[in-house]
Short mmCIF file of C-alpha atoms and ligand atoms in Angstrom, two decimals:
data_model
loop_
_atom_site.label_atom_id
_atom_site.label_comp_id
_atom_site.label_asym_id
_atom_site.label_seq_id
_atom_site.Cartn_x
_atom_site.Cartn_y
_atom_site.Cartn_z
CA UNK A 1 -5.32 -12.11 -12.33
CA UNK A 2 -3.33 -10.72 -15.28
CA UNK A 3 -0.94 -7.82 -14.57
CA UNK A 4 -0.36 -5.46 -17.52
CA UNK A 5 2.46 -2.90 -17.19
CA UNK A 6 1.80 0.32 -19.15
CA UNK A 7 4.31 2.92 -20.30
CA UNK A 8 3.15 6.21 -21.81
CA UNK A 9 2.16 6.57 -24.60
CA UNK A 10 -0.07 3.53 -24.04
CA UNK A 11 0.57 0.87 -26.73
CA UNK A 12 -2.23 0.34 -29.24
CA UNK A 13 -1.80 -3.45 -28.82
CA UNK A 14 -2.67 -3.14 -25.11
CA UNK A 15 -5.75 -1.09 -25.95
CA UNK A 16 -6.86 -3.49 -28.74
CA UNK A 17 -6.44 -6.55 -26.46
CA UNK A 18 -8.24 -5.01 -23.50
CA UNK A 19 -11.54 -6.58 -22.45
CA UNK A 20 -14.69 -4.67 -21.47
CA UNK A 21 -14.36 -3.99 -17.77
CA UNK A 22 -15.34 -2.11 -14.65
CA UNK A 23 -12.24 -0.05 -13.76
CA UNK A 24 -11.32 0.89 -10.15
CA UNK A 25 -8.85 3.79 -9.87
CA UNK A 26 -6.23 4.63 -7.25
CA UNK A 27 -2.74 3.98 -5.88
CA UNK A 28 -4.12 1.69 -3.16
CA UNK A 29 -1.06 1.53 -0.84
CA UNK A 30 -2.03 -1.01 1.86
CA UNK A 31 -5.36 -1.92 0.19
CA UNK A 32 -6.98 -0.80 3.44
CA UNK A 33 -10.67 -1.01 4.36
CA UNK A 34 -11.43 2.20 2.38
CA UNK A 35 -9.70 0.76 -0.69
CA UNK A 36 -11.52 -2.55 -0.22
CA UNK A 37 -14.84 -0.62 -0.32
CA UNK A 38 -13.84 0.72 -3.77
CA UNK A 39 -12.87 -2.68 -5.11
CA UNK A 40 -15.87 -4.48 -3.63
CA UNK A 41 -18.18 -1.84 -5.11
CA UNK A 42 -16.51 -2.26 -8.52
CA UNK A 43 -16.69 -6.07 -8.23
CA UNK A 44 -20.45 -6.00 -7.55
CA UNK A 45 -21.02 -3.74 -10.58
CA UNK A 46 -18.84 -6.04 -12.73
CA UNK A 47 -20.89 -9.07 -11.60
CA UNK A 48 -24.21 -7.30 -12.23
CA UNK A 49 -23.09 -6.20 -15.72
CA UNK A 50 -21.23 -9.43 -16.63
CA UNK A 51 -17.98 -7.51 -17.06
CA UNK A 52 -14.39 -8.15 -15.96
CA UNK A 53 -13.02 -6.31 -12.90
CA UNK A 54 -9.91 -4.20 -13.52
CA UNK A 55 -7.79 -1.98 -11.27
CA UNK A 56 -5.57 0.81 -12.56
CA UNK A 57 -2.71 1.75 -10.25
CA UNK A 58 0.77 3.20 -10.66
CA UNK A 59 4.25 1.65 -10.44
CA UNK A 60 5.50 4.73 -8.55
CA UNK A 61 3.56 6.86 -6.04
CA UNK A 62 2.50 10.12 -7.81
CA UNK A 63 4.28 12.10 -5.06
CA UNK A 64 7.63 10.84 -6.38
CA UNK A 65 6.96 12.81 -9.58
CA UNK A 66 4.68 15.61 -8.45
CA UNK A 67 6.69 18.17 -6.41
CA UNK A 68 4.21 18.75 -3.56
CA UNK A 69 4.13 17.32 -0.03
CA UNK A 70 6.26 14.36 1.15
CA UNK A 71 7.70 11.95 -1.44
CA UNK A 72 6.47 8.42 -0.79
CA UNK A 73 9.04 5.78 -1.76
CA UNK A 74 8.29 3.15 0.92
CA UNK A 75 5.07 1.20 0.94
CA UNK A 76 2.69 -0.64 3.27
CA UNK A 77 2.18 -3.01 0.36
CA UNK A 78 4.90 -3.03 -2.33
CA UNK A 79 3.40 -3.79 -5.77
CA UNK A 80 3.74 -7.62 -5.54
CA UNK A 81 1.98 -7.56 -2.16
CA UNK A 82 -0.73 -5.22 -3.48
CA UNK A 83 -1.27 -7.54 -6.47
CA UNK A 84 -1.78 -10.51 -4.13
CA UNK A 85 -4.49 -8.70 -2.20
CA UNK A 86 -6.17 -7.58 -5.45
CA UNK A 87 -6.19 -11.22 -6.63
CA UNK A 88 -7.80 -12.32 -3.34
CA UNK A 89 -10.45 -9.62 -3.89
CA UNK A 90 -11.26 -11.11 -7.33
CA UNK A 91 -9.59 -8.58 -9.63
CA UNK A 92 -9.19 -9.95 -13.18
CA UNK A 93 -6.83 -7.34 -14.71
CA UNK A 94 -4.27 -5.12 -12.94
CA UNK A 95 -3.05 -2.20 -15.08
CA UNK A 96 0.19 -0.76 -13.63
CA UNK A 97 0.98 2.62 -15.20
CA UNK A 98 4.58 3.85 -15.05
CA UNK A 99 3.90 7.24 -13.40
CA UNK A 100 6.51 9.47 -15.10
CA UNK A 101 6.70 13.26 -15.51
CA UNK A 102 5.07 12.76 -18.93
CA UNK A 103 2.14 10.86 -17.39
CA UNK A 104 1.71 13.58 -14.74
CA UNK A 105 1.28 16.09 -17.58
CA UNK A 106 -1.52 14.19 -19.34
CA UNK A 107 -4.60 16.49 -19.42
CA UNK A 108 -7.65 15.00 -17.67
CA UNK A 109 -9.67 14.54 -20.89
CA UNK A 110 -6.76 12.76 -22.63
CA UNK A 111 -6.32 10.43 -19.63
CA UNK A 112 -10.00 9.49 -19.84
CA UNK A 113 -9.83 8.99 -23.63
CA UNK A 114 -6.58 6.97 -23.74
CA UNK A 115 -6.46 5.17 -20.37
CA UNK A 116 -10.11 4.62 -19.49
CA UNK A 117 -11.99 4.45 -22.80
CA UNK A 118 -8.78 3.21 -24.46
CA UNK A 119 -8.84 0.18 -22.09
CA UNK A 120 -12.50 -0.59 -22.68
CA UNK A 121 -13.84 0.76 -19.37
CA UNK A 122 -17.64 0.47 -19.40
CA UNK A 123 -17.93 1.68 -15.80
CA UNK A 124 -15.39 3.53 -13.61
CA UNK A 125 -15.30 3.40 -9.79
CA UNK A 126 -13.24 5.66 -7.54
CA UNK A 127 -13.50 7.30 -4.15
CA UNK A 128 -14.91 10.73 -3.36
CA UNK A 129 -11.45 12.39 -3.43
CA UNK A 130 -9.87 10.72 -6.47
CA UNK A 131 -7.95 13.12 -8.72
CA UNK A 132 -6.63 12.56 -12.26
CA UNK A 133 -4.95 14.50 -15.04
CA UNK A 134 -2.40 17.32 -15.09
CA UNK A 135 -2.38 19.30 -11.82
CA UNK A 136 -5.04 16.87 -10.52
CA UNK A 137 -7.63 18.94 -12.42
CA UNK A 138 -9.84 15.87 -13.00
CA UNK A 139 -12.02 14.89 -10.09
CA UNK A 140 -15.20 12.87 -9.49
CA UNK A 141 -17.38 15.77 -10.62
CA UNK A 142 -15.40 16.10 -13.85
CA UNK A 143 -15.28 12.36 -14.65
CA UNK A 144 -18.91 12.03 -15.87
CA UNK A 145 -18.30 15.08 -18.12
CA UNK A 146 -15.03 13.65 -19.50
CA UNK A 147 -16.74 10.26 -20.05
CA UNK A 148 -18.98 11.89 -22.71
CA UNK A 149 -21.46 9.06 -22.04
CA UNK A 150 -18.94 6.31 -22.95
CA UNK A 151 -18.93 4.77 -19.44
CA UNK A 152 -20.85 4.92 -16.16
CA UNK A 153 -19.31 6.47 -13.03
CA UNK A 154 -19.69 5.43 -9.39
CA UNK A 155 -18.23 7.66 -6.68
CA UNK A 156 -17.69 5.82 -3.39
CA UNK A 157 -18.34 7.88 -0.27
CA UNK A 158 -15.73 8.35 2.44
CA UNK A 159 -15.13 5.28 4.63
CA UNK A 160 -14.34 6.43 8.16
CA UNK A 161 -13.32 4.85 11.47
CA UNK A 162 -13.40 6.87 14.70
CA UNK A 163 -14.56 9.96 12.69
CA UNK A 164 -11.53 9.99 10.40
CA UNK A 165 -10.92 8.94 6.81
CA UNK A 166 -9.27 5.53 6.62
CA UNK A 167 -6.22 6.36 4.48
CA UNK A 168 -2.73 5.19 3.58
CA UNK A 169 -1.46 8.40 5.21
CA UNK A 170 -3.14 7.47 8.50
CA UNK A 171 -1.67 3.95 8.33
CA UNK A 172 1.83 5.35 7.64
CA UNK A 173 1.56 7.61 10.68
CA UNK A 174 0.50 4.68 12.90
CA UNK A 175 3.36 2.47 11.65
CA UNK A 176 5.98 5.24 11.92
CA UNK A 177 4.97 5.90 15.55
CA UNK A 178 5.04 2.20 16.51
CA UNK A 179 1.26 1.90 16.99
CA UNK A 180 1.15 -1.37 15.02
CA UNK A 181 -1.54 -2.83 17.28
CA UNK A 182 -3.97 -0.21 15.89
CA UNK A 183 -3.35 -1.18 12.25
CA UNK A 184 -6.00 -3.97 11.99
CA UNK A 185 -8.76 -1.42 12.81
CA UNK A 186 -8.02 0.43 9.56
CA UNK A 187 -6.28 -2.18 7.38
CA UNK A 188 -8.55 -5.12 8.23
CA UNK A 189 -5.46 -7.22 9.03
CA UNK A 190 -2.12 -6.81 10.86
CA UNK A 191 0.73 -4.98 9.17
CA UNK A 192 2.64 -7.80 7.43
CA UNK A 193 5.78 -8.21 5.33
CA UNK A 194 6.58 -11.13 3.06
CA UNK A 195 10.15 -12.45 3.13
CA UNK A 196 12.50 -15.29 3.97
CA UNK A 197 13.68 -16.57 7.38
CA UNK A 198 17.16 -18.07 7.75
CA UNK A 199 18.78 -19.48 10.88
CA UNK A 200 18.62 -22.23 13.46
CA UNK A 201 17.80 -22.25 17.16
CA UNK A 202 15.93 -19.23 18.44
CA UNK A 203 17.64 -16.33 16.62
CA UNK A 204 16.99 -15.93 12.88
CA UNK A 205 17.34 -13.36 10.11
CA UNK A 206 14.26 -12.17 8.22
CA UNK A 207 15.07 -10.81 4.73
CA UNK A 208 12.45 -8.74 2.89
CA UNK A 209 11.84 -6.10 0.18
CA UNK A 210 13.59 -2.93 1.47
CA UNK A 211 10.80 -0.74 0.02
CA UNK A 212 8.43 -1.82 2.81
CA UNK A 213 7.43 1.04 5.11
CA UNK A 214 9.37 0.55 8.38
CA UNK A 215 8.04 1.13 11.93
CA UNK A 216 9.67 3.42 14.47
CA UNK A 217 12.80 1.95 16.10
CA UNK A 218 12.05 -0.26 19.10
CA UNK A 219 11.29 -3.76 20.32
CA UNK A 220 8.21 -5.47 18.87
CA UNK A 221 6.32 -8.67 19.51
CA UNK A 222 5.99 -10.34 16.09
CA UNK A 223 4.52 -13.48 14.56
CA UNK A 224 6.16 -15.35 11.68
CA UNK A 225 4.18 -17.83 9.63
CA UNK A 226 3.76 -19.51 6.29
CA UNK A 227 1.49 -22.33 5.10
CA UNK A 228 3.21 -24.86 7.40
CA UNK A 229 4.69 -22.80 10.22
CA UNK A 230 3.66 -20.40 12.97
CA UNK A 231 5.81 -18.94 15.76
CA UNK A 232 5.94 -15.84 17.96
CA UNK A 233 9.04 -13.89 18.87
CA UNK A 234 10.62 -10.51 19.48
CA UNK A 235 12.14 -8.23 16.89
CA UNK A 236 14.28 -5.21 17.70
CA UNK A 237 14.27 -2.65 14.88
CA UNK A 238 17.16 -0.20 15.15
CA UNK A 239 17.40 3.20 13.42
CA UNK A 240 20.81 2.08 12.09
CA UNK A 241 19.99 -1.16 10.30
CA UNK A 242 20.77 -3.11 7.14
CA UNK A 243 17.93 -2.36 4.67
CA UNK A 244 15.71 -5.40 4.08
CA UNK A 245 17.01 -7.37 7.08
CA UNK A 246 15.71 -7.89 10.63
CA UNK A 247 16.81 -10.17 13.48
CA UNK A 248 14.04 -12.15 15.15
CA UNK A 249 14.41 -13.96 18.49
CA UNK A 250 11.73 -16.65 18.68
CA UNK A 251 10.28 -17.68 22.07
CA UNK A 252 10.95 -21.36 21.21
CA UNK A 253 13.91 -23.13 19.63
CA UNK A 254 13.22 -23.78 15.94
CA UNK A 255 14.47 -26.76 13.98
CA UNK A 256 14.27 -25.35 10.45
CA UNK A 257 17.23 -23.64 8.71
CA UNK A 258 15.27 -21.73 6.07
CA UNK A 259 11.65 -20.63 5.61
CA UNK A 260 10.59 -19.21 2.23
CA UNK A 261 7.38 -17.18 1.64
CA UNK A 262 7.31 -16.33 5.33
CA UNK A 263 5.05 -13.52 6.56
CA UNK A 264 6.24 -11.30 9.41
CA UNK A 265 3.29 -9.82 11.31
CA UNK A 266 3.93 -6.73 13.50
CA UNK A 267 1.79 -7.40 16.61
CA UNK A 268 2.77 -5.07 19.46
CA UNK A 269 5.27 -2.34 20.29
CA UNK A 270 7.09 -3.36 23.49
CA UNK A 271 9.79 -0.79 24.17
CA UNK A 272 11.94 1.83 22.54
CA UNK A 273 15.40 1.20 23.97
CA UNK A 274 16.90 3.96 21.82
CA UNK A 275 14.46 6.55 23.14
CA UNK A 276 14.69 5.07 26.64
CA UNK A 277 18.47 5.44 26.39
CA UNK A 278 17.99 9.01 25.19
CA UNK A 279 15.60 9.71 28.08
CA UNK A 280 18.04 8.08 30.50
CA UNK A 281 20.87 10.32 29.20
CA UNK A 282 18.52 13.31 29.44
CA UNK A 283 17.60 12.41 33.05
CA UNK A 284 21.33 11.98 33.84
CA UNK A 285 22.12 15.35 32.31
CA UNK A 286 19.34 16.99 34.36
CA UNK A 287 20.73 15.30 37.46
CA UNK A 288 24.27 16.56 36.72
CA UNK A 289 22.91 20.09 36.04
CA UNK A 290 21.08 20.08 39.37
CA UNK A 291 24.19 19.04 41.35
C1 FMN B 1 -2.58 10.75 -15.57
C2 FMN B 1 -2.56 11.48 -14.25
C3 FMN B 1 -1.87 12.71 -14.16
C4 FMN B 1 -1.84 13.41 -12.95
N1 FMN B 1 -1.15 14.60 -12.86
C5 FMN B 1 -1.16 15.27 -11.67
C6 FMN B 1 -0.47 16.52 -11.53
O1 FMN B 1 0.14 17.01 -12.47
N2 FMN B 1 -0.50 17.15 -10.33
C7 FMN B 1 -1.19 16.64 -9.27
O2 FMN B 1 -1.19 17.24 -8.19
N3 FMN B 1 -1.87 15.45 -9.36
C8 FMN B 1 -1.86 14.79 -10.53
N4 FMN B 1 -2.53 13.59 -10.64
C9 FMN B 1 -3.32 13.13 -9.46
C10 FMN B 1 -2.39 12.33 -8.52
O3 FMN B 1 -2.47 10.99 -8.92
C11 FMN B 1 -2.86 12.45 -7.06
O4 FMN B 1 -4.15 11.91 -6.93
C12 FMN B 1 -2.87 13.91 -6.66
O5 FMN B 1 -1.51 14.31 -6.63
C13 FMN B 1 -3.52 14.09 -5.30
O6 FMN B 1 -2.83 13.30 -4.36
P1 FMN B 1 -3.56 12.92 -2.99
O7 FMN B 1 -4.38 11.69 -3.30
O8 FMN B 1 -2.45 12.68 -2.03
O9 FMN B 1 -4.43 14.12 -2.63
C14 FMN B 1 -2.54 12.88 -11.83
C15 FMN B 1 -3.22 11.65 -11.93
C16 FMN B 1 -3.23 10.96 -13.13
C17 FMN B 1 -3.97 9.65 -13.22
N1 ATP B 2 -11.45 6.09 3.25
C1 ATP B 2 -11.79 6.07 1.95
N2 ATP B 2 -13.10 6.08 1.59
C2 ATP B 2 -13.46 6.05 0.29
N3 ATP B 2 -12.58 6.02 -0.73
C3 ATP B 2 -11.27 6.01 -0.42
C4 ATP B 2 -10.81 6.04 0.92
N4 ATP B 2 -9.43 6.03 0.90
C5 ATP B 2 -9.07 6.00 -0.40
N5 ATP B 2 -10.16 5.98 -1.19
C6 ATP B 2 -10.21 5.87 -2.66
O1 ATP B 2 -9.40 4.75 -3.00
C7 ATP B 2 -8.65 4.99 -4.19
C8 ATP B 2 -7.18 4.94 -3.86
O2 ATP B 2 -6.84 6.19 -3.29
P1 ATP B 2 -5.38 6.44 -2.67
O3 ATP B 2 -4.46 5.40 -3.17
O4 ATP B 2 -5.03 7.87 -2.86
O5 ATP B 2 -5.68 6.08 -1.15
P2 ATP B 2 -5.50 7.03 0.12
O6 ATP B 2 -5.73 6.12 1.29
O7 ATP B 2 -6.34 8.25 -0.01
O8 ATP B 2 -3.95 7.41 0.02
P3 ATP B 2 -3.21 8.65 0.68
O9 ATP B 2 -3.56 8.70 2.14
O10 ATP B 2 -1.75 8.32 0.42
O11 ATP B 2 -3.69 9.85 -0.09
C9 ATP B 2 -9.13 6.36 -4.67
O12 ATP B 2 -10.21 6.17 -5.56
C10 ATP B 2 -9.61 7.04 -3.40
O13 ATP B 2 -10.56 8.04 -3.66
#
């Protein structure tokens, strides 16, 4: 897979070197089962038409530029992680647009002309709720109009589990409330972070990209593995913590000193000592009040 960063205004050289493709559109944080439906749909169309498969995403979440709702600055899959999953799904080109205030102001027709037709899109695939262009005025009803017959459009219907849309928002709410054991139902895999393990014996430090989306404070059962290693342990995540660092206590003594390209898998939430402590204080205070 080739990753092509794009800054607005899009360089003519990037447009001239682009290959005919099927383009899948979205931010794709997590590349969850709903996202995978988009990319698999686009991949099948690319195969049928003998075209390359491309994904267009953004370097920053649109919410960090568009002043509405919560600002998302931490991710289930930071860009490098997202790119790995795209590669596994058979994506040939990954366009990463720097989502600035200027990009947010691009009118929907201009976005189609410069970023879709400009990058040789012969077919565009997005989900039922995809929005594009200034004020999100472009949607999947507008896209065929804006295409002016220059590319085909496929709108993917909503992918649901337990009667709700599988979404990055849903995944964030599960992670932030410690319900990590429910993640595989919607993500198709456990919530994982890539990083490096250092230490000897049973207690080690796991260092990782601090932009990963963190779970609620508490004690978790985790698994750490890489191509040659696999071990289970406990990890206590505290609300006051050093960004990008966790302490893991493995169930067995380990002989290695350092493990690169390690993957930390969040398996189960065990206990929330901070909240338990809070509850305990609360119970104590109630007891004192009642005396
Ligand atoms: C080039 C471009 C410009 C955009 N500009 C805006 C915008 O000005 N306001 C907006 O709400 N969404 C805009 N969007 C759509 C956002 O990417 C996002 O889909 C939208 O904010 C809805 O977010 P949601 O998926 O959380 O509903 C733009 C998208 C693109 C590709
Ligand atoms: N459950 C789903 N079913 C079908 N399409 C989806 C689903 N979730 C996202 N998509 C599509 O995938 C692409 C990526 O969308 P986006 O990155 O906004 O995902 P999201 O899960 O909706 O994120 P968020 O919850 O943060 O809004 C878009 O084309 C969107 O329409």
